[in-house]
CSV table of C-alpha atoms in Angstrom, one decimal:
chain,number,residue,atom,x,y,z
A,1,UNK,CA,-112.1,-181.8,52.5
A,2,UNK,CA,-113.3,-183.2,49.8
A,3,UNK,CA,-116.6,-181.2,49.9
A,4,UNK,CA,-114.7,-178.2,49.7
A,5,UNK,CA,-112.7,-179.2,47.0
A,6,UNK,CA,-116.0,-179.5,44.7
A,7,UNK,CA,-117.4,-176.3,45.9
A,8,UNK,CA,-114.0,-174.7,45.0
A,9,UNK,CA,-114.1,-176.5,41.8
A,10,UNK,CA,-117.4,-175.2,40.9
A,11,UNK,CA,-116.7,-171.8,42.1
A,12,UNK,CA,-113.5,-171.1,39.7
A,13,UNK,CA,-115.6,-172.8,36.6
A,14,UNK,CA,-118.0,-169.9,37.6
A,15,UNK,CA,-115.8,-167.0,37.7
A,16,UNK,CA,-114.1,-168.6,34.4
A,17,UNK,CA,-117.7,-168.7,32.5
A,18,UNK,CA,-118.5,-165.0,33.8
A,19,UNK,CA,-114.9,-163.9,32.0
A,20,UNK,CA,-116.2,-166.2,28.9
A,21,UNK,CA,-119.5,-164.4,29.1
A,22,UNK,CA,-117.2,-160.7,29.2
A,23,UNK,CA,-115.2,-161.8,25.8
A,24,UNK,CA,-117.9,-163.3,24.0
A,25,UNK,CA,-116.4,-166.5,23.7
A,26,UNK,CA,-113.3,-165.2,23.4
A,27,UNK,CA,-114.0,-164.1,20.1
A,28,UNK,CA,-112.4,-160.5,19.9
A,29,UNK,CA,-114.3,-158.0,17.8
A,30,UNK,CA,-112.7,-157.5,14.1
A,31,UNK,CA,-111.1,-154.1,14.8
A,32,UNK,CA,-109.4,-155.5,18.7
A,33,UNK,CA,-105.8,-155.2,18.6
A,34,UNK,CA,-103.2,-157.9,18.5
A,35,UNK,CA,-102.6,-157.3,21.9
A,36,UNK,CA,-106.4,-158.1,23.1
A,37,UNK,CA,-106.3,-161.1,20.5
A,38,UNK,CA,-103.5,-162.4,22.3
A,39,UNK,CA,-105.2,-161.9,25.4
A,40,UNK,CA,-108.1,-164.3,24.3
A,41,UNK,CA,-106.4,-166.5,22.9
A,42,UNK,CA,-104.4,-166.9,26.1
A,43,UNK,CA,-107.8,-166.9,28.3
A,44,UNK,CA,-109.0,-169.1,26.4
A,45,UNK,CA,-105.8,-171.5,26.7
A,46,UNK,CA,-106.0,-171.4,30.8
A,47,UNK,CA,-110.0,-172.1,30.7
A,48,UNK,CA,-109.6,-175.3,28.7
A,49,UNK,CA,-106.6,-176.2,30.8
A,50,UNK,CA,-108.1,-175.5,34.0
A,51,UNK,CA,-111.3,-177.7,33.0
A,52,UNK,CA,-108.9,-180.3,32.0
A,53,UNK,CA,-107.3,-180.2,35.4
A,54,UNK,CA,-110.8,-180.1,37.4
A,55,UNK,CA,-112.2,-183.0,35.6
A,56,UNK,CA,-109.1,-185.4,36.1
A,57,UNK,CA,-109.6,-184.4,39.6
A,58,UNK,CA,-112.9,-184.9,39.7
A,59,UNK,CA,-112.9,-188.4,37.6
A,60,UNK,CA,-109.6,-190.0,38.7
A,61,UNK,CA,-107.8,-188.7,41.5
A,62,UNK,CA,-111.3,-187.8,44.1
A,63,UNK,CA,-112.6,-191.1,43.5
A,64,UNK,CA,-109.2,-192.7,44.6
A,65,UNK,CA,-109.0,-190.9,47.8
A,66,UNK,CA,-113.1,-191.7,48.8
A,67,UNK,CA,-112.4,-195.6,47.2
């Protein structure tokens, strides 16, 4: 449902902040390694893509199943 959808929605965008909240922003301290930096970096990528993806669902594609 539709309902569940949301609650799903908000529930990843949760678990997403609380990983934020573990990598300060994703910004790795000045002596992390390449590999950790990379590891950010790629975090970071899937948070901003997964909010990208939630949003068009939320704005386009939710409202043209209720309409």
């Amino acid at each position: 449902s539709l309902a569940q959808c949301h609650h799903d929605h908000e529930q990843l965008l949760a678990a997403l902040d609380r990983i934020r909240g573990y990598l300060q922003s994703y910004v790795p301290p000045e002596e992390a390694c390449n590999t950790y930096r990379v590891l950010n970096e790629g975090l970071y990528e899937v948070q901003q893509n997964v909010a990208r993806c939630l949003s068009e669902e939320d704005e386009v594609l939710f409202p043209r199943i209720v309409g």
